[in-house]
PDB file of C-alpha atoms in Angstrom:
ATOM      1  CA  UNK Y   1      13.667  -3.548 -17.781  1.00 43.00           C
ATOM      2  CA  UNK Y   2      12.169  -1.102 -19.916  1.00 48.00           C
ATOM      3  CA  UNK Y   3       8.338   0.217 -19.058  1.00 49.00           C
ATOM      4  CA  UNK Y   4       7.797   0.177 -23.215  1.00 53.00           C
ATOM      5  CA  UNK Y   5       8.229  -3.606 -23.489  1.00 77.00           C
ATOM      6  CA  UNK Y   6       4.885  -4.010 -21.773  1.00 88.00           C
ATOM      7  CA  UNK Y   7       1.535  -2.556 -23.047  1.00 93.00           C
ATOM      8  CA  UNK Y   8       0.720  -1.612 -19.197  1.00 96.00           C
ATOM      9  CA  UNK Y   9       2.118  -0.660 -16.355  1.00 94.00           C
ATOM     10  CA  UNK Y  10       2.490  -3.421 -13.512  1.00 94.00           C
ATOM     11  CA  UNK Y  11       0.002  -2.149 -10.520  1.00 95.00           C
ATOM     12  CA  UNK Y  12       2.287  -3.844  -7.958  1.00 93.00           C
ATOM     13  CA  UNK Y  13       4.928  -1.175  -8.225  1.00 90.00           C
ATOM     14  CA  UNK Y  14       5.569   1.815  -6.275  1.00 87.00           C
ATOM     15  CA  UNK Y  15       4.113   3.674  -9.130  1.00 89.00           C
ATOM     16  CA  UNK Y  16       1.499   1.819 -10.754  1.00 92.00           C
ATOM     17  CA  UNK Y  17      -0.226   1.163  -7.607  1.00 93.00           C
ATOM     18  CA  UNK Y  18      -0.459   4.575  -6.718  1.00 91.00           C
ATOM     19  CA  UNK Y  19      -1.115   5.956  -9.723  1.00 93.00           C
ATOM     20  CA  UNK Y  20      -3.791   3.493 -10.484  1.00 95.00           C
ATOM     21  CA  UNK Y  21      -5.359   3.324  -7.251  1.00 95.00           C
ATOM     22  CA  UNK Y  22      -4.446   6.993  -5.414  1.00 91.00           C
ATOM     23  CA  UNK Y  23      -6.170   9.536  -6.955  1.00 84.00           C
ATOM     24  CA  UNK Y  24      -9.122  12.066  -6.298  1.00 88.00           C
ATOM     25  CA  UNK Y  25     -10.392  12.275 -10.260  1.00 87.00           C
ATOM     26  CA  UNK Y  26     -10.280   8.213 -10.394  1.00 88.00           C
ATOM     27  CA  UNK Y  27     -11.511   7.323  -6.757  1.00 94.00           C
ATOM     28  CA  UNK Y  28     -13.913   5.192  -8.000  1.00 95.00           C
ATOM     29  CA  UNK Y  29     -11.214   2.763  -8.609  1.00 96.00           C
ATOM     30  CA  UNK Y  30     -10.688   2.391  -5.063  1.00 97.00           C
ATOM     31  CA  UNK Y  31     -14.042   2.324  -3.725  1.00 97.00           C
ATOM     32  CA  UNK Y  32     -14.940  -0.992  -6.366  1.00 96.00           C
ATOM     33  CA  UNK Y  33     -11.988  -2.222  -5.125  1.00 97.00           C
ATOM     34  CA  UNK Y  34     -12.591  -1.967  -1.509  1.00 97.00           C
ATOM     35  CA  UNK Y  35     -16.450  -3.255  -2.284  1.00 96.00           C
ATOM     36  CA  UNK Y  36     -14.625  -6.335  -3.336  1.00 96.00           C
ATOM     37  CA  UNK Y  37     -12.177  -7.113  -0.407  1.00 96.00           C
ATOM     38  CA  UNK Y  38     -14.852  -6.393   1.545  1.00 95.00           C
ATOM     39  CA  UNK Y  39     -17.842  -8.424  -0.107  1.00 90.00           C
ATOM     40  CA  UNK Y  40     -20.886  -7.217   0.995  1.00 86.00           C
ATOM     41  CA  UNK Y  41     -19.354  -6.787   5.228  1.00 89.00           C
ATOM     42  CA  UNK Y  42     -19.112  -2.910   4.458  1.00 91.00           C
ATOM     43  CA  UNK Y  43     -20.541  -0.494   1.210  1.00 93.00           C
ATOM     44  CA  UNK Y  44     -18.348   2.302   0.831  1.00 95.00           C
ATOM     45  CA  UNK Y  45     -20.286   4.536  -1.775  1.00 95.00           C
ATOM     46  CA  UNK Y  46     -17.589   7.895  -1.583  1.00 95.00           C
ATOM     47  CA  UNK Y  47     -14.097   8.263   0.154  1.00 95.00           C
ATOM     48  CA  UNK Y  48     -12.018  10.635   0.607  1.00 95.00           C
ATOM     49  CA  UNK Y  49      -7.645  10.421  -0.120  1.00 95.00           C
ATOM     50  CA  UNK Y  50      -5.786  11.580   3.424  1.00 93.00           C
ATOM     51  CA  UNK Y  51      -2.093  12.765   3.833  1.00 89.00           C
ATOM     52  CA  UNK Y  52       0.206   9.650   3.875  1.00 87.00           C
ATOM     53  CA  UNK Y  53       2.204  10.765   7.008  1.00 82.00           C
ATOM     54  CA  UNK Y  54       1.450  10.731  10.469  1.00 80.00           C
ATOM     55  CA  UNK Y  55       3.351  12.683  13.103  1.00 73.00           C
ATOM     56  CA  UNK Y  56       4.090  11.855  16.602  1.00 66.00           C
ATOM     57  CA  UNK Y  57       3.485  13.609  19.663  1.00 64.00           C
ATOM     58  CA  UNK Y  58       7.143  14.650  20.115  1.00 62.00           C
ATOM     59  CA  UNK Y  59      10.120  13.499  19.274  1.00 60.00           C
ATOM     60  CA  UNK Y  60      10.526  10.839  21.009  1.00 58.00           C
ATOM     61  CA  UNK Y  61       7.341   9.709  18.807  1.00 62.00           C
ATOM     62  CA  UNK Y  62       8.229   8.673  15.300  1.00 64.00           C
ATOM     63  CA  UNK Y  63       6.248   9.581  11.887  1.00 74.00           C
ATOM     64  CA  UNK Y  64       4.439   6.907  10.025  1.00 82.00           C
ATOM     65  CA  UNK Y  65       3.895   6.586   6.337  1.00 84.00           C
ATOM     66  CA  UNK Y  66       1.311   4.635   4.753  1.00 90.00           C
ATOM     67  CA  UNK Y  67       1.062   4.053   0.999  1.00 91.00           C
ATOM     68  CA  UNK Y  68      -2.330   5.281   0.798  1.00 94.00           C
ATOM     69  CA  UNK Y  69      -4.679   5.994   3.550  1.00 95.00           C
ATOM     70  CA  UNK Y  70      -8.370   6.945   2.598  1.00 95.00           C
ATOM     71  CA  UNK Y  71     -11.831   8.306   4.494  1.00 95.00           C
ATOM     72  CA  UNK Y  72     -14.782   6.195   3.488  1.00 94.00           C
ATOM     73  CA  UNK Y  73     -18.419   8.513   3.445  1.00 91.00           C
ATOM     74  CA  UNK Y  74     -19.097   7.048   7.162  1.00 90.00           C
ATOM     75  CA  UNK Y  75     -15.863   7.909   8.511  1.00 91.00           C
ATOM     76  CA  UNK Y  76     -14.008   4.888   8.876  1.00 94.00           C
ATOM     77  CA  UNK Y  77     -10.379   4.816   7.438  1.00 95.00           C
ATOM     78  CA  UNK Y  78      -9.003   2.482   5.241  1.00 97.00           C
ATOM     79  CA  UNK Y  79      -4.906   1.844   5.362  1.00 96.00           C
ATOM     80  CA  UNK Y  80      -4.033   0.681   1.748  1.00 96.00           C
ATOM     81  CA  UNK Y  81      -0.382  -1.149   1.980  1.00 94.00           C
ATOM     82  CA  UNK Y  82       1.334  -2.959  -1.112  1.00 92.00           C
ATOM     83  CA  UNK Y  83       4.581  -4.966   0.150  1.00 90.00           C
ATOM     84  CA  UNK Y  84       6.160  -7.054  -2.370  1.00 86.00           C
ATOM     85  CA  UNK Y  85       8.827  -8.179  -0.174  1.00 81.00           C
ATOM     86  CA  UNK Y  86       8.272 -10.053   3.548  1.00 81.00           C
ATOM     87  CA  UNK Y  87      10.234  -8.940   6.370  1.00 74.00           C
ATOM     88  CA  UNK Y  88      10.236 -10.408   9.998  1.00 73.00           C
ATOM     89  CA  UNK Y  89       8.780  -7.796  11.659  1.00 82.00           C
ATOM     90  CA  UNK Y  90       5.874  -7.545   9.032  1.00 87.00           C
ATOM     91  CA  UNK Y  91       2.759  -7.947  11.033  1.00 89.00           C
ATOM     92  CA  UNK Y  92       3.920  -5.897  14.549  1.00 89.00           C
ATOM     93  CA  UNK Y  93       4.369  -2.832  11.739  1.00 88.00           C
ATOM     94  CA  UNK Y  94       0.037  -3.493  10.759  1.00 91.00           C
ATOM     95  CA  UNK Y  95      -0.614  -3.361  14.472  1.00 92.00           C
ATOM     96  CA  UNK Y  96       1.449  -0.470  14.592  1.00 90.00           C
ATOM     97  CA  UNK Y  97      -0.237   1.723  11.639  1.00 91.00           C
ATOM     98  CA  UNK Y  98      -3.523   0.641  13.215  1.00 91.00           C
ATOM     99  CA  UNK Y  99      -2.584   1.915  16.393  1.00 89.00           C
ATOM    100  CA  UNK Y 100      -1.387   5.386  15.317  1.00 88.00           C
ATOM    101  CA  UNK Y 101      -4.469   5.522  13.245  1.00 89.00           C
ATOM    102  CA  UNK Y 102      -6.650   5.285  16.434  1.00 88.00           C
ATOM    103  CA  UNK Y 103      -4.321   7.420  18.755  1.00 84.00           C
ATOM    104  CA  UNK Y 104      -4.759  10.006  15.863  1.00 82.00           C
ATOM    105  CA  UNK Y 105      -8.719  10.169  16.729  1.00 82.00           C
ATOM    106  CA  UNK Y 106      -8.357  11.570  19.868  1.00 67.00           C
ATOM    107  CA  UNK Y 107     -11.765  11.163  21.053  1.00 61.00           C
ATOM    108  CA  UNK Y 108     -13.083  14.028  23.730  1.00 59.00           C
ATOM    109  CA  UNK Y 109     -12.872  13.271  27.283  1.00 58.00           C
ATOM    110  CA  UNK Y 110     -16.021  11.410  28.078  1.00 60.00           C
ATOM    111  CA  UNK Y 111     -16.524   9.368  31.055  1.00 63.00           C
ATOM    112  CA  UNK Y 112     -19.626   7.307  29.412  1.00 64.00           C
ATOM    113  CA  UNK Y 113     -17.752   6.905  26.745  1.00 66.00           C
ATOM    114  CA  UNK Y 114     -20.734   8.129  24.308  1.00 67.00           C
ATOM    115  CA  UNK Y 115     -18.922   9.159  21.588  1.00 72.00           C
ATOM    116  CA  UNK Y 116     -17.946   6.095  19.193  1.00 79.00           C
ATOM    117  CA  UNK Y 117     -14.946   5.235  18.123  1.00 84.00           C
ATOM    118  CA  UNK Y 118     -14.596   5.682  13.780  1.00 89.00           C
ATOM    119  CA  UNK Y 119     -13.785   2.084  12.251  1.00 93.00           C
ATOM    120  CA  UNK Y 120     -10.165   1.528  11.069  1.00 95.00           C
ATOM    121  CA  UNK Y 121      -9.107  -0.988   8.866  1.00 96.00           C
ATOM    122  CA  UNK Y 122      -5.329  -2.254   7.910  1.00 97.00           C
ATOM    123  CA  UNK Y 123      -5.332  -3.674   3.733  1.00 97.00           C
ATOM    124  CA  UNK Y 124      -2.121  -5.209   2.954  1.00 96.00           C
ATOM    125  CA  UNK Y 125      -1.736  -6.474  -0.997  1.00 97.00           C
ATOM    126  CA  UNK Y 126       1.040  -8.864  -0.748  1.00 95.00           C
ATOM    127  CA  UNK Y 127       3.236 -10.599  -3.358  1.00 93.00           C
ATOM    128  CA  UNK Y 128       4.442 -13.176  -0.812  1.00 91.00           C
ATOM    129  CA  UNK Y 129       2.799 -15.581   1.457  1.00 91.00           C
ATOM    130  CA  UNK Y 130       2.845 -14.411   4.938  1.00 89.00           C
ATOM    131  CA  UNK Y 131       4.692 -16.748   7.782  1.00 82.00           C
ATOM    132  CA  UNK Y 132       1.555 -16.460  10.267  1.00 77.00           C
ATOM    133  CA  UNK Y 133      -1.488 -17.146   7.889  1.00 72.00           C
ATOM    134  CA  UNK Y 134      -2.182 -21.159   7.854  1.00 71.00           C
ATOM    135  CA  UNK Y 135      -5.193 -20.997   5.356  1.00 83.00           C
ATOM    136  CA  UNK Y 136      -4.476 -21.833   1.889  1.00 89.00           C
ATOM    137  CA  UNK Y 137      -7.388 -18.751   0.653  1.00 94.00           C
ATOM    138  CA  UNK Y 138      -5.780 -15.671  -0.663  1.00 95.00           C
ATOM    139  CA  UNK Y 139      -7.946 -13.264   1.596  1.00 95.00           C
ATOM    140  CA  UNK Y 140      -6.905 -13.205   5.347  1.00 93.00           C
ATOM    141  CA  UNK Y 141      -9.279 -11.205   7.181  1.00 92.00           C
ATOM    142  CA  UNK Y 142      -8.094 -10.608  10.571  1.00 92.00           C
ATOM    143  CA  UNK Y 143     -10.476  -9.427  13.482  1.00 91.00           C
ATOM    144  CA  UNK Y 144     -10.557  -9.156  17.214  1.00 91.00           C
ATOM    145  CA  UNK Y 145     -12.530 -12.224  18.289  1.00 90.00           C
ATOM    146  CA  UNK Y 146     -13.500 -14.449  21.300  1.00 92.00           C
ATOM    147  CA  UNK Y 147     -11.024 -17.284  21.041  1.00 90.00           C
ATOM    148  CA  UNK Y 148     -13.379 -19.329  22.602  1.00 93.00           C
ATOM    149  CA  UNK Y 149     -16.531 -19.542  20.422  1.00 93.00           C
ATOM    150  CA  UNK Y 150     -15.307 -17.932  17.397  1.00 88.00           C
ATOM    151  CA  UNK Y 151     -17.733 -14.862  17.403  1.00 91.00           C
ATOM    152  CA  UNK Y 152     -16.462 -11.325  16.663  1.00 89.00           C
ATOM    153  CA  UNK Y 153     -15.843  -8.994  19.628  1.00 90.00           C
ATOM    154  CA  UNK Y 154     -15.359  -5.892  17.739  1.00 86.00           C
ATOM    155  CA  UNK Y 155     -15.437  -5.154  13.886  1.00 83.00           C
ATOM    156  CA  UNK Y 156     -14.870  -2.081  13.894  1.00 87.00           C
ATOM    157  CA  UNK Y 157     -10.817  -2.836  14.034  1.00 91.00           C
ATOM    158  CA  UNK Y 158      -9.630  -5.492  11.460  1.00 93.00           C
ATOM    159  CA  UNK Y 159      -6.731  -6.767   8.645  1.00 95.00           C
ATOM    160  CA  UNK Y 160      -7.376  -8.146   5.190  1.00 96.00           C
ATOM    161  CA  UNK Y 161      -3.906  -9.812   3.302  1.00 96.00           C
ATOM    162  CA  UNK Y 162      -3.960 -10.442   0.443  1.00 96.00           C
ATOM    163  CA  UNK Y 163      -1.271 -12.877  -0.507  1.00 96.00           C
ATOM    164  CA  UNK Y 164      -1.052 -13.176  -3.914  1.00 96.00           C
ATOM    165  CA  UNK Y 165       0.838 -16.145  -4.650  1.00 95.00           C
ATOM    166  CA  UNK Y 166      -1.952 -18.058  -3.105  1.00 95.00           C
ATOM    167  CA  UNK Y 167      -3.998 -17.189  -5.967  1.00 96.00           C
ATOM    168  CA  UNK Y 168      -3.998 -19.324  -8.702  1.00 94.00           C
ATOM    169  CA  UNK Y 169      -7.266 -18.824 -10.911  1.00 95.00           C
ATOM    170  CA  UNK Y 170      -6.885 -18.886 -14.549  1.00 94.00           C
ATOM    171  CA  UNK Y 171      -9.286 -16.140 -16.559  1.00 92.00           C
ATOM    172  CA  UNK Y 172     -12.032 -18.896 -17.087  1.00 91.00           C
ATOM    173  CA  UNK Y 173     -11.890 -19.848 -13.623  1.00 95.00           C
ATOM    174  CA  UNK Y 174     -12.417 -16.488 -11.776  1.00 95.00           C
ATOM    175  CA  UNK Y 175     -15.986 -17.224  -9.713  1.00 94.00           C
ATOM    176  CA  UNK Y 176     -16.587 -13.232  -8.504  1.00 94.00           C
ATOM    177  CA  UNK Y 177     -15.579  -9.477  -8.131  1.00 95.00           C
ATOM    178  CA  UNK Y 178     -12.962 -10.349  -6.067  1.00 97.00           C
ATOM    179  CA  UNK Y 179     -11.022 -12.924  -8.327  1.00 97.00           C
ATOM    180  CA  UNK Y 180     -11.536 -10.962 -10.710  1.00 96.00           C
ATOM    181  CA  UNK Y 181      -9.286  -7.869  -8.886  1.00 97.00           C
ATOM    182  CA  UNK Y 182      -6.813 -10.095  -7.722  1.00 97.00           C
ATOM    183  CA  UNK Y 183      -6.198 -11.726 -11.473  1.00 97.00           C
ATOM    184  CA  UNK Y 184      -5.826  -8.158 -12.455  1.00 96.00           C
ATOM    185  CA  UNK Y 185      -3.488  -7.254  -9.980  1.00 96.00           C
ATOM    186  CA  UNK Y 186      -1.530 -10.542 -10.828  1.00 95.00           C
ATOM    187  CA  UNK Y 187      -1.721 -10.101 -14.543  1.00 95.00           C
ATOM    188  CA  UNK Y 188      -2.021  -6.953 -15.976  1.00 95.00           C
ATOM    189  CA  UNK Y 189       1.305  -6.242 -16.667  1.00 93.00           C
ATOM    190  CA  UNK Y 190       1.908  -9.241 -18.809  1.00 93.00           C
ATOM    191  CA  UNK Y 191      -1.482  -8.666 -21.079  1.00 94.00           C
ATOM    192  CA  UNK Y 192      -1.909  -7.046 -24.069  1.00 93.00           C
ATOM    193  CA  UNK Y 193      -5.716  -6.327 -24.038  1.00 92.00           C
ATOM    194  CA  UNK Y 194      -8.509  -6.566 -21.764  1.00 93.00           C
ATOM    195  CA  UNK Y 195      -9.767 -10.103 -20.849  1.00 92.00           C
ATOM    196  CA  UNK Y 196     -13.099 -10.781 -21.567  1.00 90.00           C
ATOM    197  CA  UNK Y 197     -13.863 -11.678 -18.104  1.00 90.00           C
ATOM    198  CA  UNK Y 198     -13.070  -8.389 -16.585  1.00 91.00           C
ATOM    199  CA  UNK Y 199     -16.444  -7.099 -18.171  1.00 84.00           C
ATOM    200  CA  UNK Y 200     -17.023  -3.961 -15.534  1.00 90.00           C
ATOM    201  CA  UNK Y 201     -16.863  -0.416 -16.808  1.00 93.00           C
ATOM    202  CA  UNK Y 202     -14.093   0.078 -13.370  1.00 95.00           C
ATOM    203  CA  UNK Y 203     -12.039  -2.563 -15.078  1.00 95.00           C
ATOM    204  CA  UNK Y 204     -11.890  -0.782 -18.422  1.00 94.00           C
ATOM    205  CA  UNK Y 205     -10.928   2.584 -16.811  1.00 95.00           C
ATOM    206  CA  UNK Y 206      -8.144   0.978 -14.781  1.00 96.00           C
ATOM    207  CA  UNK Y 207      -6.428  -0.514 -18.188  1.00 96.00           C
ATOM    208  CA  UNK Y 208      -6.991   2.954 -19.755  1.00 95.00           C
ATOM    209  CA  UNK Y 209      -5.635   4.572 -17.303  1.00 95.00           C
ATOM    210  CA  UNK Y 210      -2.827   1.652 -16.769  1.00 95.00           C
ATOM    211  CA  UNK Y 211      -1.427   2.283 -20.658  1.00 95.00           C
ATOM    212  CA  UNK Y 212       2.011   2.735 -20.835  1.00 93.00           C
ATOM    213  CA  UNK Y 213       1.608   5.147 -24.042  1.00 92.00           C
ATOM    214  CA  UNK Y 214      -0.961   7.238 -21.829  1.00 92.00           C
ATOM    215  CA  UNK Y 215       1.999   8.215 -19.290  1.00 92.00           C
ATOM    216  CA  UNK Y 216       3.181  11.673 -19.814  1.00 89.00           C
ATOM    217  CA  UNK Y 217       7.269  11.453 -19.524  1.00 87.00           C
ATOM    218  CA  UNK Y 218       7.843  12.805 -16.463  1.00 85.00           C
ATOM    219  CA  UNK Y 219       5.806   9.764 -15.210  1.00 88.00           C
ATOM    220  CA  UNK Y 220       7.780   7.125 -17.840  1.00 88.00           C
ATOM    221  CA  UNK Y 221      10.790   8.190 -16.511  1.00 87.00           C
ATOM    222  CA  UNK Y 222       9.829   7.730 -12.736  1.00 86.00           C
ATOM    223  CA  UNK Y 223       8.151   4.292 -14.111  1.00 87.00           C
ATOM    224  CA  UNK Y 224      11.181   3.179 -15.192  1.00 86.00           C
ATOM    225  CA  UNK Y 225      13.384   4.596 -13.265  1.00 82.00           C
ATOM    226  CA  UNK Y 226      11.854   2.722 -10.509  1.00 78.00           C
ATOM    227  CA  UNK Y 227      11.681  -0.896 -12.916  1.00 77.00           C
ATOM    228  CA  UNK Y 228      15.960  -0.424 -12.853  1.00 75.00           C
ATOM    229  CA  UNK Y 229      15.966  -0.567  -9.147  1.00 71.00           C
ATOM    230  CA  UNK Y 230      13.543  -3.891  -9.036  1.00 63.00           C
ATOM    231  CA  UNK Y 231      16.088  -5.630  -8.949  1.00 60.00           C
ATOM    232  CA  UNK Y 232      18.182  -4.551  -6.253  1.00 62.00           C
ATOM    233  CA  UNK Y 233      15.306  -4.090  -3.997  1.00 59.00           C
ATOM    234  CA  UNK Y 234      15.633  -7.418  -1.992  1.00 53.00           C
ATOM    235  CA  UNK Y 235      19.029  -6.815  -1.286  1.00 59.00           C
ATOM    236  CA  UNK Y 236      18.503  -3.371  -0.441  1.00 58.00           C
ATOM    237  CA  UNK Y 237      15.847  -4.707   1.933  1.00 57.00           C
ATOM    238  CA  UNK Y 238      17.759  -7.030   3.638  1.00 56.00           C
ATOM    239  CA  UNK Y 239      20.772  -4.699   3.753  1.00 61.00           C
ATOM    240  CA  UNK Y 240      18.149  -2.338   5.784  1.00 56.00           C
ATOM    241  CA  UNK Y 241      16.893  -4.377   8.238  1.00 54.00           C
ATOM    242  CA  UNK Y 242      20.675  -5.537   9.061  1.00 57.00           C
ATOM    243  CA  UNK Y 243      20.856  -1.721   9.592  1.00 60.00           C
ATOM    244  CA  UNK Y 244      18.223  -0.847  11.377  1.00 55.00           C
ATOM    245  CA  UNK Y 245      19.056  -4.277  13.707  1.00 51.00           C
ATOM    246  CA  UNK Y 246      22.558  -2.926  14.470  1.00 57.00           C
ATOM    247  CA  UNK Y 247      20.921   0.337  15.289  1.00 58.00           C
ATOM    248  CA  UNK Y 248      18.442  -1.495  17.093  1.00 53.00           C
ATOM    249  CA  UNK Y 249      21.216  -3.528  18.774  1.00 50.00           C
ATOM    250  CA  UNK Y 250      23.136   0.002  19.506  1.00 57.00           C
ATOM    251  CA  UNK Y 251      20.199   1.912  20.854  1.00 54.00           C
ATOM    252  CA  UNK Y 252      19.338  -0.986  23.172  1.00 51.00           C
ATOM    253  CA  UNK Y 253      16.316  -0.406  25.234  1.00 47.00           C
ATOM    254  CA  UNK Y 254      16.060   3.092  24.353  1.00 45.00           C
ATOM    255  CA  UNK Y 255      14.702   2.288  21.006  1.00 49.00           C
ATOM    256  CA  UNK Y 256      14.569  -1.071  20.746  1.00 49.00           C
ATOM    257  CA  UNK Y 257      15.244  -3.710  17.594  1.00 48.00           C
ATOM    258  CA  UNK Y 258      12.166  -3.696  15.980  1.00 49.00           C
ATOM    259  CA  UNK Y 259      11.949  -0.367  15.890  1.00 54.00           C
ATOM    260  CA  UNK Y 260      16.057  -0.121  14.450  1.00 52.00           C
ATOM    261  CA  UNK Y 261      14.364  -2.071  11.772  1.00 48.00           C
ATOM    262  CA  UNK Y 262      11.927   0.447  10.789  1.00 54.00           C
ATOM    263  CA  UNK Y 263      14.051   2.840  10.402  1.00 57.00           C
ATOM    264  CA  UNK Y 264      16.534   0.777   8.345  1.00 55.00           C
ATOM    265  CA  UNK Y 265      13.620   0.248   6.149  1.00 54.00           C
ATOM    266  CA  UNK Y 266      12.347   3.713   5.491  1.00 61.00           C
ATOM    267  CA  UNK Y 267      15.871   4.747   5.056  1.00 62.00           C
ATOM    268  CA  UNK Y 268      16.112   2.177   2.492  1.00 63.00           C
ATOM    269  CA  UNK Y 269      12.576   3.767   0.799  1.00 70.00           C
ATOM    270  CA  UNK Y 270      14.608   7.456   1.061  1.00 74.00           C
ATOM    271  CA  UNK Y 271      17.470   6.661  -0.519  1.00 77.00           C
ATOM    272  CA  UNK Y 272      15.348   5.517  -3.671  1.00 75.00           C
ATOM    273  CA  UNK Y 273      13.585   8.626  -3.574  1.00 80.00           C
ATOM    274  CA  UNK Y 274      16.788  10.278  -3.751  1.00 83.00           C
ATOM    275  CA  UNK Y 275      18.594   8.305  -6.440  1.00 81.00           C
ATOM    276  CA  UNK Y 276      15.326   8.964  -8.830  1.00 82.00           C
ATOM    277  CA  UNK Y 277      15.314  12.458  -8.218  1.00 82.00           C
ATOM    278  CA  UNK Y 278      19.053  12.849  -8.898  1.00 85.00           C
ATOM    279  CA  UNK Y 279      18.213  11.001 -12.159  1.00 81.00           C
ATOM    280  CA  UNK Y 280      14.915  14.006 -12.932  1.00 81.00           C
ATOM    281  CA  UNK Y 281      17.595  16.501 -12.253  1.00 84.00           C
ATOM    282  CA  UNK Y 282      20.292  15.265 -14.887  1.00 82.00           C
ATOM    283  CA  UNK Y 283      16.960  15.242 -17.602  1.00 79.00           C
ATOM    284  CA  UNK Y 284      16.669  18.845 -16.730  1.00 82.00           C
ATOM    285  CA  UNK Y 285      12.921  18.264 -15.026  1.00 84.00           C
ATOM    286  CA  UNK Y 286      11.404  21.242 -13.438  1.00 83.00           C
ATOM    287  CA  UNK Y 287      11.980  20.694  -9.288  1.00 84.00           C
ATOM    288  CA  UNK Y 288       8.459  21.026  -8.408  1.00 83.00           C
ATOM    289  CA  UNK Y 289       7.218  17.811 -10.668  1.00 80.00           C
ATOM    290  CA  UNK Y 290      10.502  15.757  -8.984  1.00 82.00           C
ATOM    291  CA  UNK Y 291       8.887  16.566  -5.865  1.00 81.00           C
ATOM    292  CA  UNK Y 292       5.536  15.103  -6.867  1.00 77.00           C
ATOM    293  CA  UNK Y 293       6.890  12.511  -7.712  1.00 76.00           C
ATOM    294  CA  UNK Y 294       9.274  11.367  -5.422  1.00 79.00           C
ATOM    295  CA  UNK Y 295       7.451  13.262  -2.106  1.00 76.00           C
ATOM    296  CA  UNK Y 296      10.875  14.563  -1.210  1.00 82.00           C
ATOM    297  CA  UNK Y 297      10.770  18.497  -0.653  1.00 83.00           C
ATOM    298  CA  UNK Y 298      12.318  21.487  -2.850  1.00 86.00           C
ATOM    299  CA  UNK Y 299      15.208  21.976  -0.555  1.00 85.00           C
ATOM    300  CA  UNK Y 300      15.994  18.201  -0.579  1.00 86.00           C
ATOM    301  CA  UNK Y 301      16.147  18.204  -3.999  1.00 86.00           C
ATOM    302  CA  UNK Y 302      18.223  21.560  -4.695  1.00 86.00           C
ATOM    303  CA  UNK Y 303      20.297  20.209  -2.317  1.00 85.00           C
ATOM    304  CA  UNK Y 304      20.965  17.177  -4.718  1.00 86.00           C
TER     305      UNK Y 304
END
């Protein structure tokens, strides 16, 4: 499939998400975005964009990488996840990002515990309906509570999913900010203007900025590049966790088999960074802008 047979770019990519939602210059994106999913719990008026990757300890501690991972102006973190494809081990890899978010805090030694912790949140945008969420609503927001009476123990931690084939509103139908995002997400790749509906000045900056013919062609080619390999994505997925289950499987208790899986998975992710920035190379395209776009480094790709 060809990016120029659509007037925009799909936001549930690789690609269009990020470039849509991970930037600096249009952060504002984000923030009206998170105001949304969060609907009226939390106002974030300014965030900041963090480094995707997380190191361990050591070795024997591995990396993490997020799809986006953002500071709002009262220092809680947001993790911002789009998965298009489900995977058994789906919800023990939130936990896990959450967890490595918190480790990473590494509060001062305090024995009254004065200092408090900073508020991290897990946002997963899903194009598939998750195996543990009964409720029919789109929005699952997740939180540590009392199982016995309901309330919230602590909301400083929590999950929102959105599951996206849950949702579906047509344009007249869409009752609030929220409906409204999730339509776009859903949609926007399939329209050829702006719906009415979607009356917000955020809303008209995300389908200027979302125009295919506004992509300079370094970014058309990743675009694309990445629309070939669509395709072949579930299989690939599927051929990594069998991977990563045999390594699992291999390593035994050492490393264990959800954590084989993981790394059958991001191997998976690598070898698509690769293939893309073999393709920039045979188009001649300077190293430096392969590396910004496929976050592999300058001796990866000479290596190529």
């Amino acid at each position: 499939m060809s990016a120029s047979t659509n007037k925009y770019i799909d936001p549930l990519s690789d690609f269009g998400f990020k470039h849509l939602f991970g930037g600096e210059p249009n952060k504002e994106i984000m923030i009206a975005f998170l105001n949304a999913l969060f609907e009226g719990e939390k106002r974030i008026t300014d965030l900041v964009y963090n480094p995707t990757e997380l190191a361990g300890d050591d070795r024997e501690h591995k990396k993490v990488s997020f799809d986006l991972l953002c500071t709002g102006d009262n220092g809680e973190q947001f993790i911002v996840e789009m998965q298009r494809a489900d995977h058994d081990n789906f919800e023990d890899r939130c936990i896990f990002y959450l967890s490595r978010l918190i480790h990473q805090q590494k509060l001062k030694s305090n024995r009254h515990w004065e200092v408090k912790m900073k508020e991290v949140f897990l946002i997963a945008i899903l194009d598939f309906n998750m195996k543990n969420c009964l409720s029919d609503h789109y929005l699952q927001s997740i939180s540590l509570v009392n199982t016995g009476t309901g309330e919230i123990f602590h909301n400083g931690l929590g999950f929102k999913f959105l599951e996206l084939p849950k949702f579906g509103k047509k344009e007249d139908e869409l009752e609030n900010e929220l409906d409204k995002w999730v339509y776009l997400l859903k949609h926007m790749h399939s329209l050829d203007q702006i719906p009415k509906y979607l009356d917000k000045r955020v809303f008209e900056k995300i389908f200027n900025i979302a125009e295919m013919k506004k992509l300079s062609p370094e970014q058309q080619f990743v675009y694309d590049s990445i629309l070939q390999r669509e395709e072949d994505d579930y299989s690939r997925l599927k051929s990594a966790e069998r991977r990563g289950m045999r390594e699992g499987i291999e390593k035994g208790k050492e490393e264990g088999i959800e954590q084989g899986v993981e790394r059958g998975m991001e191997r998976g992710k690598h070898e698509t960074a690769l293939a893309i920035a073999r393709k920039m190379k045979e188009e001649n395209f300077d190293p430096v802008k392969i590396a910004g776009f496929t976050a592999l480094s300058i001796e990866e790709i000479e290596r190529l």
